[in-house]
Amino acid sequence: MTRGDEATTEPDLVLPRSDRHGGLPPERSARLLIPGETCWRVERATRFAIFVDAAGYFATLKRAVLGAERRVLFIGWDFDPRIRLDPLDGGRPREDRLGAVLERAVKVNPRLEIGVLQWDLGMVRALGRGLKPIVLLDRRTPDRLTFAVDTHHPVGGAHHQKIVVIDDCLAFAGGIDVTADRWDTSDHVDGHPHRRRPAAGRGKGRLTGPWHDVTSMMTGPAAGAVAELARERWESGTGERLEPIPEERDCWPSDVEPLLTDVDVAISRTRPEHGGTSLVHEVELLWLATIAAARRSLYIESQYFASRRIAEAIAERLREPDGPDVVVINPWTADGWLSEKAMGTARARVLQLVREADVHDRFRLYTPVTEQRRHIYVHAKVTVVDDRLLRLGSSNVNNRSMGLDTECDLAVEAVEGQPDADRLAATIVGFRDRLLAEHLGCTPSDVAAAVAATGSLVEGIERLRRPTGRSLVPFEPPDLGPVDSALAESELMDPEKTPNRWRRVERFFARRRRPRHRVRA
């Protein structure tokens, strides 16, 4: 196990400890995933898979919960027990609802305990969808099925992690909340009949729009580390200490093909300074490190693009004559009026900053559309750096994800000179191409060919974009009025909460960037 000290309000310069004394070989000194700095710890995953969009994830989660032996922990921003998990299976809708699945699991297994921990203001959102308060749900369920709310956060902060752990041996973590409006397939079919808001009784809820999201699943020590994080959150939120489950078993779902096996997975966190706990901002430090280290391309999927610090770092790289292409995939608008006021206005502000710096025409911000050109809501949080790093999780490109909310991101890195580095690099680029193929309505091989032919991620995407059907559409922000401009500039609704480390990080990685010609990624 590799584990570093937690970051403090003023952590040291981001670099490996031994490099501060001149002792590491070149390939090690350029690592992005540094325990105690850009991540909490790095652990081996015996198997690692990624679910793109929620249909496959929810179906797998249902089977995993029903197969659990000792404990299931849900740690979430939002939670809705009325949602269907596997509507494509053809079973009875009432039996497919999440709440019914949880009750059935504890009923058939007297040893099983299930805990659901939800952010307290997330519960308020759920009330707006007609869901009963969690505290009432807890009174109506079996003793071994516990619903709890977590009120331990700063004013304005959120518990934003999206984690599910089965028996401490199988962990899901990423960007998909187990709640309403998330279910969709990667086809994002217009008017999909199963994409519905939950309704009371036997009624059918209203149809919802297309939704793009990403999460992961893992076994091995990496799953054990995520389980430890989940238990810590449970104790912080409820006061109950849960002991690790000592029994080990092979709990990987047999019908899921892993993307990677025997791979090191890093866990990066945000934890705000609150109630005696120190600030942890590994998520932000990893953002700065990936921007500083990128050679050819930086591909980002995020619900928001609103952090001035991240935008300024990207802008600095765009000014370089030989810097990376930067592609950002966002939703057309934020989810809800208040979010759009806070994040939409901030996006317009930072976009102006970035586009003014883009003197070499290497930046694009796109939104995906369906076959009928309806906007697909992007909730995924994914970053791919060259052929080197794949990152996904719960954090967005906004200030609150860097220092106010609790977050959990995962990353894998292909380290030059290490065993299987080439295989891992190919998998990283292949996953990026798979995401772009979904958005562009083509195949991953089409994406790879276009990028290789043009020598540029931006130019490759431009070659594949279409004026009709599934594609990516360039985003143009609306003109901001004086009130919105003042709101964006003040950062009143999304203030920075962390010390600025960009200059130190950039200097460190600027001396260690790999040659740009190595891989056409």
Short mmCIF file of C-alpha atoms in Angstrom, two decimals:
data_model
loop_
_atom_site.label_atom_id
_atom_site.label_comp_id
_atom_site.label_asym_id
_atom_site.label_seq_id
_atom_site.Cartn_x
_atom_site.Cartn_y
_atom_site.Cartn_z
CA MET A 1 0.00 0.00 0.00
CA THR A 2 1.21 3.48 -0.86
CA ARG A 3 -0.17 6.20 1.35
CA GLY A 4 0.86 9.80 1.95
CA ASP A 5 0.20 12.41 4.57
CA GLU A 6 -2.94 14.47 4.12
CA ALA A 7 -2.60 17.84 2.43
CA THR A 8 -2.91 20.85 4.70
CA THR A 9 -3.98 24.40 4.07
CA GLU A 10 -0.48 25.27 2.83
CA PRO A 11 1.03 21.99 1.53
CA ASP A 12 4.55 21.66 0.16
CA LEU A 13 5.41 21.84 -3.52
CA VAL A 14 3.84 19.10 -5.61
CA LEU A 15 6.61 16.59 -6.35
CA PRO A 16 7.73 13.20 -5.08
CA ARG A 17 9.46 13.34 -1.70
CA SER A 18 12.70 11.79 -2.88
CA ASP A 19 12.89 14.12 -5.91
CA ARG A 20 13.31 17.02 -3.49
CA HIS A 21 16.70 15.47 -2.71
CA GLY A 22 17.58 14.59 -6.31
CA GLY A 23 17.15 10.83 -6.00
CA LEU A 24 14.56 9.66 -8.55
CA PRO A 25 15.11 8.49 -12.14
CA PRO A 26 13.52 10.68 -14.84
CA GLU A 27 10.42 8.59 -15.47
CA ARG A 28 9.54 8.56 -11.78
CA SER A 29 10.10 12.30 -11.29
CA ALA A 30 7.39 13.06 -13.87
CA ARG A 31 4.64 11.01 -12.24
CA LEU A 32 1.31 12.77 -11.90
CA LEU A 33 -0.11 10.56 -9.15
CA ILE A 34 1.84 11.40 -5.99
CA PRO A 35 0.43 10.11 -2.67
CA GLY A 36 -0.03 12.89 -0.16
CA GLU A 37 -0.09 15.53 -2.89
CA THR A 38 -2.17 14.86 -6.02
CA CYS A 39 -3.82 11.80 -4.47
CA TRP A 40 -4.55 10.22 -1.11
CA ARG A 41 -3.16 6.80 -1.95
CA VAL A 42 -2.43 4.45 -4.85
CA GLU A 43 -3.70 0.88 -4.63
CA ARG A 44 -3.83 -2.11 -6.96
CA ALA A 45 -7.15 -3.02 -8.56
CA THR A 46 -7.30 -6.66 -9.54
CA ARG A 47 -10.10 -5.71 -11.98
CA PHE A 48 -11.27 -2.27 -13.07
CA ALA A 49 -14.23 -1.39 -15.28
CA ILE A 50 -15.90 1.83 -16.39
CA PHE A 51 -19.62 2.25 -17.03
CA VAL A 52 -20.48 4.90 -19.59
CA ASP A 53 -24.04 6.05 -18.88
CA ALA A 54 -26.18 4.63 -16.10
CA ALA A 55 -28.13 1.76 -17.72
CA GLY A 56 -25.32 -0.80 -17.38
CA TYR A 57 -24.23 0.53 -14.00
CA PHE A 58 -27.69 0.36 -12.42
CA ALA A 59 -28.28 -3.17 -13.74
CA THR A 60 -24.93 -4.36 -12.38
CA LEU A 61 -25.53 -2.59 -9.07
CA LYS A 62 -28.86 -4.38 -8.68
CA ARG A 63 -27.25 -7.80 -9.08
CA ALA A 64 -24.38 -6.86 -6.77
CA VAL A 65 -26.73 -5.72 -3.98
CA LEU A 66 -28.81 -8.90 -4.25
CA GLY A 67 -25.60 -10.95 -4.07
CA ALA A 68 -24.12 -9.07 -1.09
CA GLU A 69 -23.33 -11.15 1.99
CA ARG A 70 -22.48 -8.77 4.87
CA ARG A 71 -22.77 -5.06 4.09
CA VAL A 72 -23.73 -2.54 1.42
CA LEU A 73 -22.91 1.17 1.87
CA PHE A 74 -24.34 3.94 -0.31
CA ILE A 75 -22.59 7.31 0.06
CA GLY A 76 -24.38 9.86 -2.10
CA TRP A 77 -25.21 13.42 -3.00
CA ASP A 78 -28.75 12.38 -3.90
CA PHE A 79 -30.72 9.16 -3.57
CA ASP A 80 -34.16 8.05 -4.74
CA PRO A 81 -35.43 4.55 -3.79
CA ARG A 82 -38.26 4.83 -6.34
CA ILE A 83 -36.04 4.61 -9.44
CA ARG A 84 -35.96 1.50 -11.60
CA LEU A 85 -32.58 -0.19 -11.87
CA ASP A 86 -32.97 -2.49 -14.87
CA PRO A 87 -36.04 -1.55 -16.94
CA LEU A 88 -34.59 -3.31 -20.00
CA ASP A 89 -34.76 -6.67 -18.20
CA GLY A 90 -38.52 -6.94 -18.63
CA GLY A 91 -39.33 -7.70 -14.98
CA ARG A 92 -42.15 -6.26 -12.89
CA PRO A 93 -41.58 -2.51 -12.43
CA ARG A 94 -42.38 -2.47 -8.68
CA GLU A 95 -39.87 -5.24 -7.97
CA ASP A 96 -37.22 -3.40 -10.00
CA ARG A 97 -37.35 -0.24 -7.90
CA LEU A 98 -34.24 0.46 -5.85
CA GLY A 99 -36.09 0.52 -2.52
CA ALA A 100 -37.75 -2.83 -3.23
CA VAL A 101 -34.38 -4.33 -4.21
CA LEU A 102 -32.80 -3.17 -0.94
CA GLU A 103 -35.67 -4.54 1.14
CA ARG A 104 -35.56 -7.87 -0.70
CA ALA A 105 -31.80 -8.14 -0.16
CA VAL A 106 -32.03 -7.80 3.63
CA LYS A 107 -35.12 -10.02 3.78
CA VAL A 108 -33.48 -13.00 2.08
CA ASN A 109 -30.15 -12.59 3.89
CA PRO A 110 -30.39 -12.21 7.70
CA ARG A 111 -26.67 -11.34 7.93
CA LEU A 112 -26.85 -8.42 5.52
CA GLU A 113 -26.85 -4.77 6.62
CA ILE A 114 -27.42 -1.87 4.19
CA GLY A 115 -26.68 1.77 4.97
CA VAL A 116 -27.63 4.80 2.85
CA LEU A 117 -25.97 8.14 3.69
CA GLN A 118 -27.27 11.19 1.85
CA TRP A 119 -26.28 14.86 1.95
CA ASP A 120 -28.91 16.68 3.98
CA LEU A 121 -29.72 19.32 1.35
CA GLY A 122 -29.86 16.58 -1.27
CA MET A 123 -32.83 15.30 0.70
CA VAL A 124 -34.51 18.69 0.18
CA ARG A 125 -34.07 18.29 -3.58
CA ALA A 126 -35.69 14.87 -3.32
CA LEU A 127 -38.70 16.34 -1.54
CA GLY A 128 -39.27 18.47 -4.61
CA ARG A 129 -39.63 15.26 -6.64
CA GLY A 130 -42.31 13.98 -4.25
CA LEU A 131 -40.03 11.67 -2.26
CA LYS A 132 -40.72 11.20 1.45
CA PRO A 133 -37.97 12.45 3.80
CA ILE A 134 -35.17 9.97 4.46
CA VAL A 135 -35.94 9.99 8.18
CA LEU A 136 -39.47 8.73 7.44
CA LEU A 137 -38.18 6.12 5.01
CA ASP A 138 -35.82 4.89 7.75
CA ARG A 139 -38.74 4.30 10.13
CA ARG A 140 -40.60 2.20 7.57
CA THR A 141 -37.79 -0.14 6.58
CA PRO A 142 -36.31 -3.25 8.26
CA ASP A 143 -33.83 -2.66 11.08
CA ARG A 144 -30.91 -3.79 8.93
CA LEU A 145 -31.72 -1.17 6.26
CA THR A 146 -30.69 2.26 7.53
CA PHE A 147 -31.28 5.64 5.87
CA ALA A 148 -29.33 8.61 7.28
CA VAL A 149 -28.59 12.21 6.36
CA ASP A 150 -25.17 13.85 6.71
CA THR A 151 -25.29 17.40 8.10
CA HIS A 152 -21.56 17.69 8.81
CA HIS A 153 -20.36 20.17 6.18
CA PRO A 154 -19.55 23.90 5.96
CA VAL A 155 -22.31 26.38 5.22
CA GLY A 156 -23.00 26.16 1.50
CA GLY A 157 -21.00 22.94 1.14
CA ALA A 158 -22.20 19.58 -0.18
CA HIS A 159 -21.29 15.94 0.23
CA HIS A 160 -20.80 15.25 -3.45
CA GLN A 161 -19.12 11.81 -3.51
CA LYS A 162 -20.96 9.00 -5.34
CA ILE A 163 -19.80 5.71 -3.81
CA VAL A 164 -21.32 2.26 -3.33
CA VAL A 165 -19.38 -0.51 -1.57
CA ILE A 166 -20.37 -4.20 -1.46
CA ASP A 167 -18.83 -6.30 1.34
CA ASP A 168 -15.67 -4.12 1.26
CA CYS A 169 -14.57 -6.15 -1.78
CA LEU A 170 -16.43 -4.48 -4.67
CA ALA A 171 -16.54 -0.69 -4.99
CA PHE A 172 -18.31 1.66 -7.38
CA ALA A 173 -17.14 5.29 -7.53
CA GLY A 174 -17.54 8.06 -10.06
CA GLY A 175 -20.09 10.60 -11.17
CA ILE A 176 -23.41 8.72 -11.25
CA ASP A 177 -25.84 9.37 -8.41
CA VAL A 178 -28.26 6.54 -7.61
CA THR A 179 -31.23 8.80 -8.13
CA ALA A 180 -33.81 10.09 -10.59
CA ASP A 181 -33.06 11.40 -14.11
CA ARG A 182 -29.76 9.47 -14.41
CA TRP A 183 -30.81 6.32 -16.26
CA ASP A 184 -29.93 6.30 -19.96
CA THR A 185 -28.13 4.22 -22.55
CA SER A 186 -25.21 5.40 -24.64
CA ASP A 187 -27.52 5.65 -27.64
CA HIS A 188 -29.33 8.56 -25.96
CA VAL A 189 -32.41 7.79 -28.01
CA ASP A 190 -34.85 10.67 -28.37
CA GLY A 191 -37.95 10.03 -26.24
CA HIS A 192 -36.68 6.74 -24.74
CA PRO A 193 -39.73 5.19 -22.98
CA HIS A 194 -37.68 4.01 -19.95
CA ARG A 195 -36.08 7.40 -19.32
CA ARG A 196 -38.70 8.58 -16.83
CA ARG A 197 -38.98 10.49 -13.57
CA PRO A 198 -40.28 8.17 -10.75
CA ALA A 199 -43.98 8.46 -9.99
CA ALA A 200 -46.13 7.44 -7.03
CA GLY A 201 -48.01 4.14 -7.09
CA ARG A 202 -48.46 2.52 -10.48
CA GLY A 203 -48.38 5.76 -12.42
CA LYS A 204 -45.84 6.54 -15.10
CA GLY A 205 -43.61 9.52 -14.46
CA ARG A 206 -42.88 12.12 -17.10
CA LEU A 207 -40.24 11.48 -19.72
CA THR A 208 -36.84 13.01 -19.00
CA GLY A 209 -34.08 14.16 -21.30
CA PRO A 210 -30.91 12.35 -22.40
CA TRP A 211 -28.19 12.15 -19.76
CA HIS A 212 -24.48 11.32 -20.18
CA ASP A 213 -22.56 10.05 -17.14
CA VAL A 214 -19.61 7.86 -16.10
CA THR A 215 -18.65 5.74 -13.08
CA SER A 216 -16.27 2.90 -12.29
CA MET A 217 -16.15 -0.48 -10.55
CA MET A 218 -13.16 -2.23 -9.01
CA THR A 219 -11.98 -5.10 -6.82
CA GLY A 220 -8.79 -5.69 -4.87
CA PRO A 221 -6.93 -3.31 -2.55
CA ALA A 222 -8.27 -0.32 -4.51
CA ALA A 223 -11.81 -1.37 -3.61
CA GLY A 224 -10.67 -1.76 -0.01
CA ALA A 225 -9.39 1.82 0.00
CA VAL A 226 -12.68 3.16 -1.37
CA ALA A 227 -14.46 1.08 1.29
CA GLU A 228 -12.30 2.71 3.98
CA LEU A 229 -13.26 6.15 2.65
CA ALA A 230 -16.93 5.16 2.70
CA ARG A 231 -16.70 3.92 6.29
CA GLU A 232 -15.03 7.18 7.32
CA ARG A 233 -17.86 9.14 5.73
CA TRP A 234 -20.44 6.94 7.46
CA GLU A 235 -18.82 7.52 10.85
CA SER A 236 -18.52 11.26 10.23
CA GLY A 237 -22.17 11.49 9.21
CA THR A 238 -23.78 9.13 11.72
CA GLY A 239 -21.32 8.71 14.59
CA GLU A 240 -21.32 4.93 14.06
CA ARG A 241 -17.97 3.23 13.52
CA LEU A 242 -18.04 0.30 11.10
CA GLU A 243 -15.32 -2.33 11.26
CA PRO A 244 -13.74 -3.64 8.04
CA ILE A 245 -15.14 -6.93 6.78
CA PRO A 246 -12.31 -9.46 7.20
CA GLU A 247 -13.59 -12.14 4.85
CA GLU A 248 -12.16 -11.99 1.33
CA ARG A 249 -14.03 -13.35 -1.68
CA ASP A 250 -14.16 -12.95 -5.44
CA CYS A 251 -17.10 -10.60 -5.82
CA TRP A 252 -16.53 -9.40 -9.40
CA PRO A 253 -19.75 -9.70 -11.48
CA SER A 254 -19.13 -12.48 -13.98
CA ASP A 255 -21.02 -10.74 -16.79
CA VAL A 256 -18.85 -7.57 -16.74
CA GLU A 257 -15.68 -7.49 -18.81
CA PRO A 258 -12.97 -5.48 -17.01
CA LEU A 259 -11.33 -2.64 -18.88
CA LEU A 260 -8.08 -3.25 -17.01
CA THR A 261 -6.66 -5.93 -14.72
CA ASP A 262 -3.89 -5.63 -12.12
CA VAL A 263 -3.64 -1.86 -12.45
CA ASP A 264 -2.71 0.81 -9.92
CA VAL A 265 -5.59 3.17 -9.13
CA ALA A 266 -5.14 6.49 -7.35
CA ILE A 267 -7.82 8.04 -5.13
CA SER A 268 -7.92 11.84 -4.94
CA ARG A 269 -10.18 13.69 -2.51
CA THR A 270 -11.54 17.06 -1.65
CA ARG A 271 -12.42 17.56 1.98
CA PRO A 272 -13.22 21.05 3.26
CA GLU A 273 -11.78 22.56 6.40
CA HIS A 274 -14.62 22.08 8.87
CA GLY A 275 -15.25 21.01 12.45
CA GLY A 276 -11.58 20.49 13.27
CA THR A 277 -10.68 18.62 10.07
CA SER A 278 -7.99 20.09 7.83
CA LEU A 279 -8.38 21.04 4.18
CA VAL A 280 -7.61 18.29 1.68
CA HIS A 281 -7.47 19.45 -1.95
CA GLU A 282 -5.80 16.62 -3.82
CA VAL A 283 -8.44 16.95 -6.55
CA GLU A 284 -7.36 20.50 -7.38
CA LEU A 285 -3.65 19.66 -7.21
CA LEU A 286 -4.18 16.81 -9.66
CA TRP A 287 -6.06 19.20 -11.98
CA LEU A 288 -3.13 21.62 -11.95
CA ALA A 289 -0.61 18.82 -12.45
CA THR A 290 -2.46 17.34 -15.43
CA ILE A 291 -2.74 20.75 -17.13
CA ALA A 292 0.93 21.46 -16.53
CA ALA A 293 2.08 18.03 -17.75
CA ALA A 294 -0.10 17.69 -20.90
CA ARG A 295 1.92 17.50 -24.12
CA ARG A 296 -0.45 16.90 -27.02
CA SER A 297 -4.00 16.87 -25.72
CA LEU A 298 -6.25 17.42 -22.73
CA TYR A 299 -9.78 15.99 -23.02
CA ILE A 300 -12.31 17.01 -20.37
CA GLU A 301 -15.92 16.05 -19.74
CA SER A 302 -17.53 18.03 -16.93
CA GLN A 303 -20.90 19.31 -15.80
CA TYR A 304 -19.38 22.76 -15.31
CA PHE A 305 -16.47 24.80 -16.63
CA ALA A 306 -16.39 27.57 -14.07
CA SER A 307 -13.11 27.59 -12.11
CA ARG A 308 -11.02 30.68 -12.86
CA ARG A 309 -7.86 29.03 -11.49
CA ILE A 310 -8.23 26.02 -13.78
CA ALA A 311 -9.13 28.26 -16.72
CA GLU A 312 -6.09 30.48 -16.13
CA ALA A 313 -3.83 27.41 -16.08
CA ILE A 314 -5.35 26.18 -19.36
CA ALA A 315 -5.01 29.66 -20.87
CA GLU A 316 -1.31 29.75 -20.04
CA ARG A 317 -0.74 26.44 -21.84
CA LEU A 318 -2.76 27.63 -24.83
CA ARG A 319 -0.47 30.62 -25.28
CA GLU A 320 2.52 28.32 -25.77
CA PRO A 321 3.40 27.78 -29.44
CA ASP A 322 3.75 24.02 -28.89
CA GLY A 323 1.18 23.49 -26.12
CA PRO A 324 -1.62 20.89 -26.02
CA ASP A 325 -5.03 20.86 -27.68
CA VAL A 326 -7.77 21.31 -25.07
CA VAL A 327 -11.28 19.94 -25.65
CA VAL A 328 -14.06 20.41 -23.09
CA ILE A 329 -17.45 18.65 -23.28
CA ASN A 330 -20.19 20.42 -21.29
CA PRO A 331 -23.98 20.50 -21.15
CA TRP A 332 -25.66 23.40 -22.97
CA THR A 333 -27.04 24.78 -19.69
CA ALA A 334 -26.66 23.91 -16.03
CA ASP A 335 -29.36 21.82 -14.34
CA GLY A 336 -31.75 24.33 -12.75
CA TRP A 337 -32.10 28.11 -12.65
CA LEU A 338 -29.83 28.66 -9.64
CA SER A 339 -27.05 26.46 -11.01
CA GLU A 340 -27.21 28.28 -14.34
CA LYS A 341 -27.00 31.64 -12.57
CA ALA A 342 -23.95 30.50 -10.62
CA MET A 343 -22.17 28.22 -13.10
CA GLY A 344 -23.49 29.49 -16.43
CA THR A 345 -22.36 33.05 -15.76
CA ALA A 346 -18.99 31.81 -14.46
CA ARG A 347 -18.56 29.68 -17.60
CA ALA A 348 -19.15 32.70 -19.83
CA ARG A 349 -16.53 34.63 -17.87
CA VAL A 350 -13.79 31.97 -17.98
CA LEU A 351 -14.54 31.14 -21.62
CA GLN A 352 -13.71 34.70 -22.56
CA LEU A 353 -10.44 34.40 -20.67
CA VAL A 354 -9.52 31.10 -22.35
CA ARG A 355 -10.51 32.15 -25.87
CA GLU A 356 -8.48 35.34 -25.64
CA ALA A 357 -5.45 33.18 -24.81
CA ASP A 358 -6.15 30.69 -27.63
CA VAL A 359 -3.95 32.42 -30.17
CA HIS A 360 -3.02 29.11 -31.84
CA ASP A 361 -6.63 27.85 -32.23
CA ARG A 362 -6.24 24.77 -30.01
CA PHE A 363 -9.28 25.12 -27.70
CA ARG A 364 -12.87 23.94 -28.20
CA LEU A 365 -15.89 23.68 -25.91
CA TYR A 366 -18.63 21.45 -27.32
CA THR A 367 -22.02 20.16 -26.23
CA PRO A 368 -23.37 16.81 -27.49
CA VAL A 369 -26.73 16.47 -29.26
CA THR A 370 -29.03 13.54 -30.07
CA GLU A 371 -30.10 12.30 -33.48
CA GLN A 372 -32.85 14.92 -33.44
CA ARG A 373 -30.35 17.57 -32.27
CA ARG A 374 -31.66 17.73 -28.71
CA HIS A 375 -29.02 18.67 -26.16
CA ILE A 376 -27.66 15.80 -24.05
CA TYR A 377 -27.04 16.75 -20.43
CA VAL A 378 -23.39 16.06 -19.56
CA HIS A 379 -22.92 15.02 -15.93
CA ALA A 380 -19.75 12.95 -16.49
CA LYS A 381 -16.49 14.01 -14.85
CA VAL A 382 -13.68 12.59 -16.99
CA THR A 383 -10.19 13.79 -17.92
CA VAL A 384 -7.78 12.15 -20.37
CA VAL A 385 -4.25 13.55 -20.63
CA ASP A 386 -2.40 12.48 -23.79
CA ASP A 387 -1.96 8.69 -23.66
CA ARG A 388 -0.88 9.02 -20.07
CA LEU A 389 -3.68 9.56 -17.54
CA LEU A 390 -7.34 8.63 -17.27
CA ARG A 391 -9.30 10.22 -14.47
CA LEU A 392 -12.96 10.04 -13.48
CA GLY A 393 -14.94 10.81 -10.38
CA SER A 394 -17.35 13.18 -8.70
CA SER A 395 -15.53 16.52 -9.02
CA ASN A 396 -16.47 19.25 -11.48
CA VAL A 397 -14.43 22.11 -12.92
CA ASN A 398 -15.74 24.63 -10.42
CA ASN A 399 -14.42 26.15 -7.20
CA ARG A 400 -16.64 24.21 -4.81
CA SER A 401 -15.26 20.88 -6.06
CA MET A 402 -11.75 22.09 -5.25
CA GLY A 403 -12.27 23.06 -1.61
CA LEU A 404 -15.86 23.28 -0.35
CA ASP A 405 -17.54 19.94 -1.18
CA THR A 406 -16.41 16.40 -0.41
CA GLU A 407 -15.24 14.69 -3.60
CA CYS A 408 -13.71 11.38 -4.69
CA ASP A 409 -11.85 10.97 -8.00
CA LEU A 410 -10.00 7.93 -9.35
CA ALA A 411 -7.13 7.86 -11.83
CA VAL A 412 -4.84 5.45 -13.63
CA GLU A 413 -1.52 6.51 -15.12
CA ALA A 414 0.73 4.96 -17.75
CA VAL A 415 4.25 5.58 -16.43
CA GLU A 416 6.93 5.43 -19.09
CA GLY A 417 9.38 2.63 -18.47
CA GLN A 418 7.04 0.65 -16.23
CA PRO A 419 5.68 -2.83 -17.14
CA ASP A 420 2.57 -2.73 -19.36
CA ALA A 421 2.90 1.04 -19.86
CA ASP A 422 2.21 0.75 -23.59
CA ARG A 423 -0.87 -1.42 -23.03
CA LEU A 424 -2.22 0.99 -20.46
CA ALA A 425 -1.49 3.99 -22.71
CA ALA A 426 -3.43 2.37 -25.55
CA THR A 427 -6.36 1.68 -23.21
CA ILE A 428 -6.40 5.29 -22.01
CA VAL A 429 -6.51 6.71 -25.54
CA GLY A 430 -9.01 4.03 -26.58
CA PHE A 431 -11.38 5.07 -23.82
CA ARG A 432 -11.19 8.71 -24.88
CA ASP A 433 -11.92 7.69 -28.46
CA ARG A 434 -14.88 5.60 -27.28
CA LEU A 435 -16.36 8.65 -25.53
CA LEU A 436 -15.85 10.86 -28.56
CA ALA A 437 -17.34 8.19 -30.84
CA GLU A 438 -20.49 8.19 -28.70
CA HIS A 439 -20.79 11.96 -29.01
CA LEU A 440 -19.95 12.11 -32.73
CA GLY A 441 -22.10 9.18 -33.85
CA CYS A 442 -19.19 7.22 -35.29
CA THR A 443 -16.81 4.44 -34.22
CA PRO A 444 -13.72 4.68 -31.99
CA SER A 445 -11.59 3.65 -34.96
CA ASP A 446 -13.02 6.61 -36.90
CA VAL A 447 -11.90 8.92 -34.09
CA ALA A 448 -8.44 7.36 -33.90
CA ALA A 449 -8.01 7.64 -37.68
CA ALA A 450 -9.12 11.28 -37.77
CA VAL A 451 -6.78 12.29 -34.93
CA ALA A 452 -3.88 10.40 -36.51
CA ALA A 453 -4.53 11.90 -39.97
CA THR A 454 -4.70 15.48 -38.72
CA GLY A 455 -2.15 15.18 -35.94
CA SER A 456 -4.54 17.10 -33.69
CA LEU A 457 -7.40 16.23 -31.35
CA VAL A 458 -9.24 19.45 -32.23
CA GLU A 459 -8.80 19.02 -35.99
CA GLY A 460 -9.76 15.34 -35.77
CA ILE A 461 -13.03 16.21 -34.05
CA GLU A 462 -13.73 19.00 -36.53
CA ARG A 463 -13.28 16.53 -39.38
CA LEU A 464 -15.91 14.21 -37.84
CA ARG A 465 -18.53 16.76 -36.74
CA ARG A 466 -21.80 16.74 -38.71
CA PRO A 467 -24.51 19.38 -39.27
CA THR A 468 -27.26 16.80 -38.73
CA GLY A 469 -27.85 13.86 -36.39
CA ARG A 470 -25.64 12.86 -33.43
CA SER A 471 -22.67 15.17 -33.13
CA LEU A 472 -20.89 17.81 -31.09
CA VAL A 473 -21.97 21.44 -31.31
CA PRO A 474 -19.65 24.35 -30.51
CA PHE A 475 -20.87 26.26 -27.49
CA GLU A 476 -21.36 30.01 -27.58
CA PRO A 477 -22.26 31.66 -24.26
CA PRO A 478 -25.08 34.17 -24.11
CA ASP A 479 -24.31 37.83 -23.57
CA LEU A 480 -24.30 38.62 -19.86
CA GLY A 481 -26.22 41.57 -18.57
CA PRO A 482 -24.71 43.87 -15.94
CA VAL A 483 -26.18 41.89 -13.02
CA ASP A 484 -24.95 38.52 -14.32
CA SER A 485 -21.53 39.98 -15.16
CA ALA A 486 -21.19 41.33 -11.64
CA LEU A 487 -22.30 38.00 -10.19
CA ALA A 488 -19.76 36.08 -12.27
CA GLU A 489 -16.92 38.43 -11.40
CA SER A 490 -17.67 38.38 -7.68
CA GLU A 491 -17.68 34.54 -7.43
CA LEU A 492 -20.30 35.06 -4.73
CA MET A 493 -22.01 31.74 -5.47
CA ASP A 494 -18.83 29.72 -6.13
CA PRO A 495 -15.92 31.22 -4.13
CA GLU A 496 -12.36 29.89 -4.16
CA LYS A 497 -11.45 28.07 -0.94
CA THR A 498 -7.88 26.87 -1.57
CA PRO A 499 -4.37 28.36 -1.84
CA ASN A 500 -3.13 28.90 -5.41
CA ARG A 501 -0.44 26.35 -6.26
CA TRP A 502 -0.43 26.71 -10.08
CA ARG A 503 2.93 28.49 -10.46
CA ARG A 504 4.84 25.91 -8.41
CA VAL A 505 3.15 22.98 -10.15
CA GLU A 506 3.72 24.42 -13.63
CA ARG A 507 7.42 25.01 -13.00
CA PHE A 508 7.89 21.46 -11.79
CA PHE A 509 6.21 19.77 -14.77
CA ALA A 510 7.51 22.21 -17.38
CA ARG A 511 11.00 20.76 -16.84
CA ARG A 512 9.75 17.18 -17.13
CA ARG A 513 7.28 17.05 -20.02
CA ARG A 514 7.76 14.12 -22.34
CA PRO A 515 8.73 14.94 -25.93
CA ARG A 516 5.63 15.99 -27.87
CA HIS A 517 6.38 13.72 -30.83
CA ARG A 518 6.23 10.50 -28.78
CA VAL A 519 2.59 9.55 -29.41
CA ARG A 520 -0.09 11.11 -31.62
CA ALA A 521 -2.62 11.25 -28.78
#
